[in-house]
Amino acid sequence: MAEQAEPQRTIGFIYPDHAAEDDYPLAERLLGDEVRLPVAHIYGTDLHAVEELLDLGKPERLAEGARLLAPREPDAVVWACTSGSFVYGWKGAGEQAAGLSAAAGVPATSTSFAFVRAARALGLRRVAVAASYPDEVAKLFVEFLAAGGIEVVSMSSQDIDTAAEVGRLSPEAVVDLAAAHDHPDADGLLIPDTAMRTLALVDTMEERIGKPVLTANLVTIWEGLRLAGAARAAGGLGALFRIPPAEIPAEGE
């Protein structure tokens, strides 16, 4: 009897403006024909400042993203923006994800929660953070991780004001950022900006520092797959995608 093909799963991503969204078609190629990763864009300021980020992640913007993704019939939807979710705090980000789920009619989450889930899946309890944001915004990410039980032993902020500037960083600059801001007491390194192209660099960064590296677009895609019931191992995407699906802890573990 021929083996039954795995059903195709579609995970929709709501991405703010334009910067590093080409990480998503790259992931689609690496993950194979059973996965589709469409991206819908919403628009607002790309400034890394608290008030602007609160505006960027407001319910009506995310509902518009859900509407744009609806023709693709996604099995799950992810708000692919770290700062536009953690800026709401743990409780507020939870309400944001619940509102998006209601608007999309499918399970939904955000990049900030994806970081916590991914760190837990790898057993990372103490991490270093290499943030591109200004210090005021980066500290809110540290607080969010703490609420999720992840201790930050070292945090750097690059004080880059806009997502567009982050998107223009060269591959060499991104790898150097990771290498410069690791910490010997950290189990892994987190790089929290979906505006930064990182997917093709994760293996290189991990080889350079000798420990897992979690980047925003990487964890966003991984958590979207998990949420849609399509978790999978894959090469070329670092330690996170080497976890066998059967070994990924269930929600709440």
Short mmCIF file of C-alpha atoms in Angstrom, two decimals:
data_model
loop_
_atom_site.label_atom_id
_atom_site.label_comp_id
_atom_site.label_asym_id
_atom_site.label_seq_id
_atom_site.Cartn_x
_atom_site.Cartn_y
_atom_site.Cartn_z
CA MET A 1 0.00 0.00 0.00
CA ALA A 2 1.39 3.39 -0.98
CA GLU A 3 2.25 5.72 1.88
CA GLN A 4 -0.33 8.46 2.28
CA ALA A 5 1.05 11.92 1.57
CA GLU A 6 1.15 14.37 4.44
CA PRO A 7 -1.58 17.01 4.08
CA GLN A 8 -0.35 20.43 3.10
CA ARG A 9 -0.45 22.98 5.91
CA THR A 10 -0.60 26.73 5.48
CA ILE A 11 0.67 29.11 8.14
CA GLY A 12 -0.08 32.76 7.55
CA PHE A 13 2.20 35.52 8.78
CA ILE A 14 1.27 39.15 9.35
CA TYR A 15 4.42 41.15 8.74
CA PRO A 16 4.86 44.89 9.39
CA ASP A 17 5.97 46.95 6.40
CA HIS A 18 8.96 45.50 4.46
CA ALA A 19 12.43 44.49 5.61
CA ALA A 20 13.34 40.80 5.89
CA GLU A 21 10.20 39.05 4.69
CA ASP A 22 12.28 37.08 2.17
CA ASP A 23 13.20 34.82 5.11
CA TYR A 24 9.74 33.24 4.72
CA PRO A 25 10.00 31.97 1.10
CA LEU A 26 13.49 30.74 2.00
CA ALA A 27 12.01 28.72 4.86
CA GLU A 28 9.28 27.42 2.57
CA ARG A 29 11.92 26.05 0.19
CA LEU A 30 13.84 24.41 3.04
CA LEU A 31 10.74 22.88 4.63
CA GLY A 32 9.34 21.22 1.51
CA ASP A 33 6.14 20.99 -0.48
CA GLU A 34 3.89 20.14 2.48
CA VAL A 35 4.19 23.66 3.91
CA ARG A 36 3.03 27.03 2.62
CA LEU A 37 4.06 30.23 4.43
CA PRO A 38 2.19 33.19 2.92
CA VAL A 39 2.96 36.67 4.23
CA ALA A 40 0.50 39.57 4.45
CA HIS A 41 1.81 43.07 5.05
CA ILE A 42 0.32 45.72 7.29
CA TYR A 43 1.63 49.25 7.43
CA GLY A 44 2.43 51.77 10.12
CA THR A 45 5.54 53.52 11.33
CA ASP A 46 8.65 51.34 11.49
CA LEU A 47 10.07 53.37 14.36
CA HIS A 48 11.34 51.39 17.35
CA ALA A 49 9.55 53.50 19.97
CA VAL A 50 6.96 52.39 22.51
CA GLU A 51 3.97 54.50 21.43
CA GLU A 52 4.53 53.73 17.76
CA LEU A 53 4.85 49.99 18.48
CA LEU A 54 1.63 50.00 20.49
CA ASP A 55 -0.07 51.58 17.49
CA LEU A 56 1.50 49.07 15.09
CA GLY A 57 0.11 46.09 17.01
CA LYS A 58 -3.40 47.39 17.64
CA PRO A 59 -6.35 45.05 16.98
CA GLU A 60 -7.66 46.70 13.81
CA ARG A 61 -4.29 46.43 12.09
CA LEU A 62 -3.98 42.73 12.92
CA ALA A 63 -7.58 42.12 11.87
CA GLU A 64 -6.68 43.65 8.50
CA GLY A 65 -3.77 41.23 8.25
CA ALA A 66 -6.10 38.32 9.03
CA ARG A 67 -8.47 39.53 6.30
CA LEU A 68 -5.64 39.64 3.77
CA LEU A 69 -4.60 36.08 4.67
CA ALA A 70 -8.13 34.64 4.60
CA PRO A 71 -8.08 33.65 0.89
CA ARG A 72 -5.10 31.40 1.65
CA GLU A 73 -7.16 29.51 4.27
CA PRO A 74 -4.38 29.33 6.88
CA ASP A 75 -4.32 26.63 9.55
CA ALA A 76 -2.69 29.10 11.95
CA VAL A 77 -1.69 32.76 11.91
CA VAL A 78 1.29 34.48 13.55
CA TRP A 79 1.87 38.18 14.18
CA ALA A 80 5.45 38.27 12.91
CA CYS A 81 6.63 41.18 15.01
CA THR A 82 8.54 40.88 18.26
CA SER A 83 8.51 44.49 19.46
CA GLY A 84 4.90 44.99 18.34
CA SER A 85 3.85 42.20 20.70
CA PHE A 86 6.14 42.28 23.75
CA VAL A 87 5.56 46.03 24.11
CA TYR A 88 2.08 45.09 25.38
CA GLY A 89 3.50 42.99 28.22
CA TRP A 90 2.71 39.33 28.87
CA LYS A 91 -1.00 39.79 29.57
CA GLY A 92 -1.54 42.34 26.82
CA ALA A 93 0.29 40.21 24.27
CA GLY A 94 -1.93 37.30 25.24
CA GLU A 95 -5.01 39.42 24.63
CA GLN A 96 -3.52 40.56 21.32
CA ALA A 97 -3.02 36.95 20.19
CA ALA A 98 -6.52 35.97 21.32
CA GLY A 99 -8.00 38.86 19.36
CA LEU A 100 -6.05 37.84 16.27
CA SER A 101 -7.25 34.26 16.65
CA ALA A 102 -10.85 35.47 16.82
CA ALA A 103 -10.36 37.65 13.73
CA ALA A 104 -8.67 34.85 11.76
CA GLY A 105 -10.83 31.98 13.00
CA VAL A 106 -7.75 29.80 13.60
CA PRO A 107 -5.09 29.48 16.33
CA ALA A 108 -2.82 32.54 16.51
CA THR A 109 0.20 33.79 18.39
CA SER A 110 3.06 36.27 18.05
CA THR A 111 6.82 36.24 17.73
CA SER A 112 7.30 37.18 21.40
CA PHE A 113 5.49 34.05 22.60
CA ALA A 114 7.34 32.05 19.94
CA PHE A 115 10.66 33.02 21.56
CA VAL A 116 9.51 31.68 24.93
CA ARG A 117 8.15 28.45 23.43
CA ALA A 118 11.32 27.87 21.40
CA ALA A 119 13.63 28.55 24.35
CA ARG A 120 11.66 26.12 26.50
CA ALA A 121 11.75 23.47 23.76
CA LEU A 122 15.55 23.69 23.69
CA GLY A 123 15.81 23.77 27.48
CA LEU A 124 17.27 27.29 27.49
CA ARG A 125 16.70 28.87 30.89
CA ARG A 126 19.45 31.52 30.88
CA VAL A 127 20.02 33.47 27.69
CA ALA A 128 21.87 36.41 26.20
CA VAL A 129 19.92 38.92 24.10
CA ALA A 130 21.43 40.80 21.15
CA ALA A 131 18.75 43.38 20.37
CA SER A 132 18.80 45.88 17.53
CA TYR A 133 16.35 48.15 19.36
CA PRO A 134 17.00 51.22 21.49
CA ASP A 135 17.58 50.37 25.14
CA GLU A 136 14.10 51.40 26.33
CA VAL A 137 12.45 48.93 23.95
CA ALA A 138 15.00 46.14 24.47
CA LYS A 139 14.36 46.19 28.23
CA LEU A 140 10.69 45.41 27.60
CA PHE A 141 11.74 42.23 25.79
CA VAL A 142 13.83 41.23 28.80
CA GLU A 143 10.77 41.76 31.03
CA PHE A 144 8.63 39.68 28.68
CA LEU A 145 11.09 36.80 28.73
CA ALA A 146 11.22 36.95 32.54
CA ALA A 147 7.44 36.63 32.65
CA GLY A 148 7.85 33.47 30.59
CA GLY A 149 10.44 32.02 32.97
CA ILE A 150 13.50 32.84 30.84
CA GLU A 151 16.37 34.63 32.63
CA VAL A 152 18.43 37.12 30.64
CA VAL A 153 22.03 37.11 31.84
CA SER A 154 23.21 39.70 29.31
CA MET A 155 21.37 42.21 27.12
CA SER A 156 22.81 44.47 24.45
CA SER A 157 20.88 47.12 22.53
CA GLN A 158 22.18 48.49 19.24
CA ASP A 159 19.99 51.61 19.34
CA ILE A 160 18.81 51.22 15.73
CA ASP A 161 15.75 53.42 15.38
CA THR A 162 13.89 51.85 12.44
CA ALA A 163 13.15 48.43 11.00
CA ALA A 164 14.31 49.60 7.57
CA GLU A 165 17.81 50.23 8.95
CA VAL A 166 17.86 46.75 10.51
CA GLY A 167 16.84 45.20 7.20
CA ARG A 168 19.90 46.75 5.54
CA LEU A 169 22.42 45.05 7.85
CA SER A 170 24.84 42.86 5.90
CA PRO A 171 25.10 39.11 6.63
CA GLU A 172 28.58 39.74 8.07
CA ALA A 173 27.21 42.40 10.42
CA VAL A 174 24.48 40.06 11.66
CA VAL A 175 26.94 37.22 12.37
CA ASP A 176 29.30 39.66 14.08
CA LEU A 177 26.40 40.93 16.20
CA ALA A 178 25.76 37.41 17.45
CA ALA A 179 29.42 36.72 18.16
CA ALA A 180 29.95 40.00 19.98
CA HIS A 181 26.98 39.66 22.32
CA ASP A 182 27.07 36.07 23.50
CA HIS A 183 27.74 35.51 27.20
CA PRO A 184 29.59 32.57 28.81
CA ASP A 185 26.78 32.02 31.32
CA ALA A 186 24.07 31.89 28.65
CA ASP A 187 22.59 28.61 27.37
CA GLY A 188 21.73 30.30 24.08
CA LEU A 189 21.51 33.63 22.26
CA LEU A 190 18.29 35.42 21.23
CA ILE A 191 18.13 37.99 18.42
CA PRO A 192 14.65 39.54 18.55
CA ASP A 193 13.86 41.50 15.37
CA THR A 194 11.86 40.15 12.42
CA ALA A 195 13.29 43.02 10.34
CA MET A 196 16.69 41.29 10.43
CA ARG A 197 17.55 38.70 7.77
CA THR A 198 18.83 35.74 9.76
CA LEU A 199 17.42 32.47 8.43
CA ALA A 200 20.34 31.70 6.11
CA LEU A 201 22.80 32.59 8.89
CA VAL A 202 21.56 30.56 11.86
CA ASP A 203 23.89 27.59 11.30
CA THR A 204 26.85 29.94 10.84
CA MET A 205 26.04 31.87 14.01
CA GLU A 206 25.66 28.67 16.03
CA GLU A 207 28.98 27.34 14.76
CA ARG A 208 30.62 30.66 15.63
CA ILE A 209 29.43 30.81 19.26
CA GLY A 210 28.97 27.09 19.94
CA LYS A 211 25.40 27.22 21.25
CA PRO A 212 21.81 27.59 19.99
CA VAL A 213 20.80 30.86 18.38
CA LEU A 214 17.14 31.84 18.22
CA THR A 215 16.21 34.61 15.80
CA ALA A 216 12.86 36.30 15.34
CA ASN A 217 11.89 34.94 11.93
CA LEU A 218 13.21 31.49 12.85
CA VAL A 219 11.07 31.11 15.99
CA THR A 220 8.07 32.71 14.28
CA ILE A 221 8.08 30.06 11.56
CA TRP A 222 8.79 27.20 14.01
CA GLU A 223 5.95 28.20 16.33
CA GLY A 224 3.56 28.69 13.42
CA LEU A 225 4.26 25.14 12.29
CA ARG A 226 3.77 23.81 15.81
CA LEU A 227 0.53 25.72 16.23
CA ALA A 228 -0.80 24.31 12.95
CA GLY A 229 0.10 20.75 13.94
CA ALA A 230 2.85 20.64 11.34
CA ALA A 231 6.01 20.68 13.48
CA ARG A 232 8.97 19.16 11.68
CA ALA A 233 12.72 18.79 11.74
CA ALA A 234 14.70 20.37 8.91
CA GLY A 235 18.31 20.96 7.97
CA GLY A 236 19.90 24.36 7.57
CA LEU A 237 17.81 26.02 10.29
CA GLY A 238 19.85 25.51 13.42
CA ALA A 239 19.31 23.62 16.65
CA LEU A 240 15.62 24.53 16.96
CA PHE A 241 14.70 22.66 13.78
CA ARG A 242 16.77 19.65 14.78
CA ILE A 243 14.33 18.85 17.60
CA PRO A 244 12.28 15.78 16.56
CA PRO A 245 8.60 16.81 16.53
CA ALA A 246 7.73 14.06 19.02
CA GLU A 247 10.12 15.64 21.52
CA ILE A 248 8.66 19.15 21.42
CA PRO A 249 7.05 19.77 24.83
CA ALA A 250 3.31 20.18 24.87
CA GLU A 251 1.81 23.57 25.74
CA GLY A 252 2.38 24.36 29.40
CA GLU A 253 5.24 21.88 29.95
#
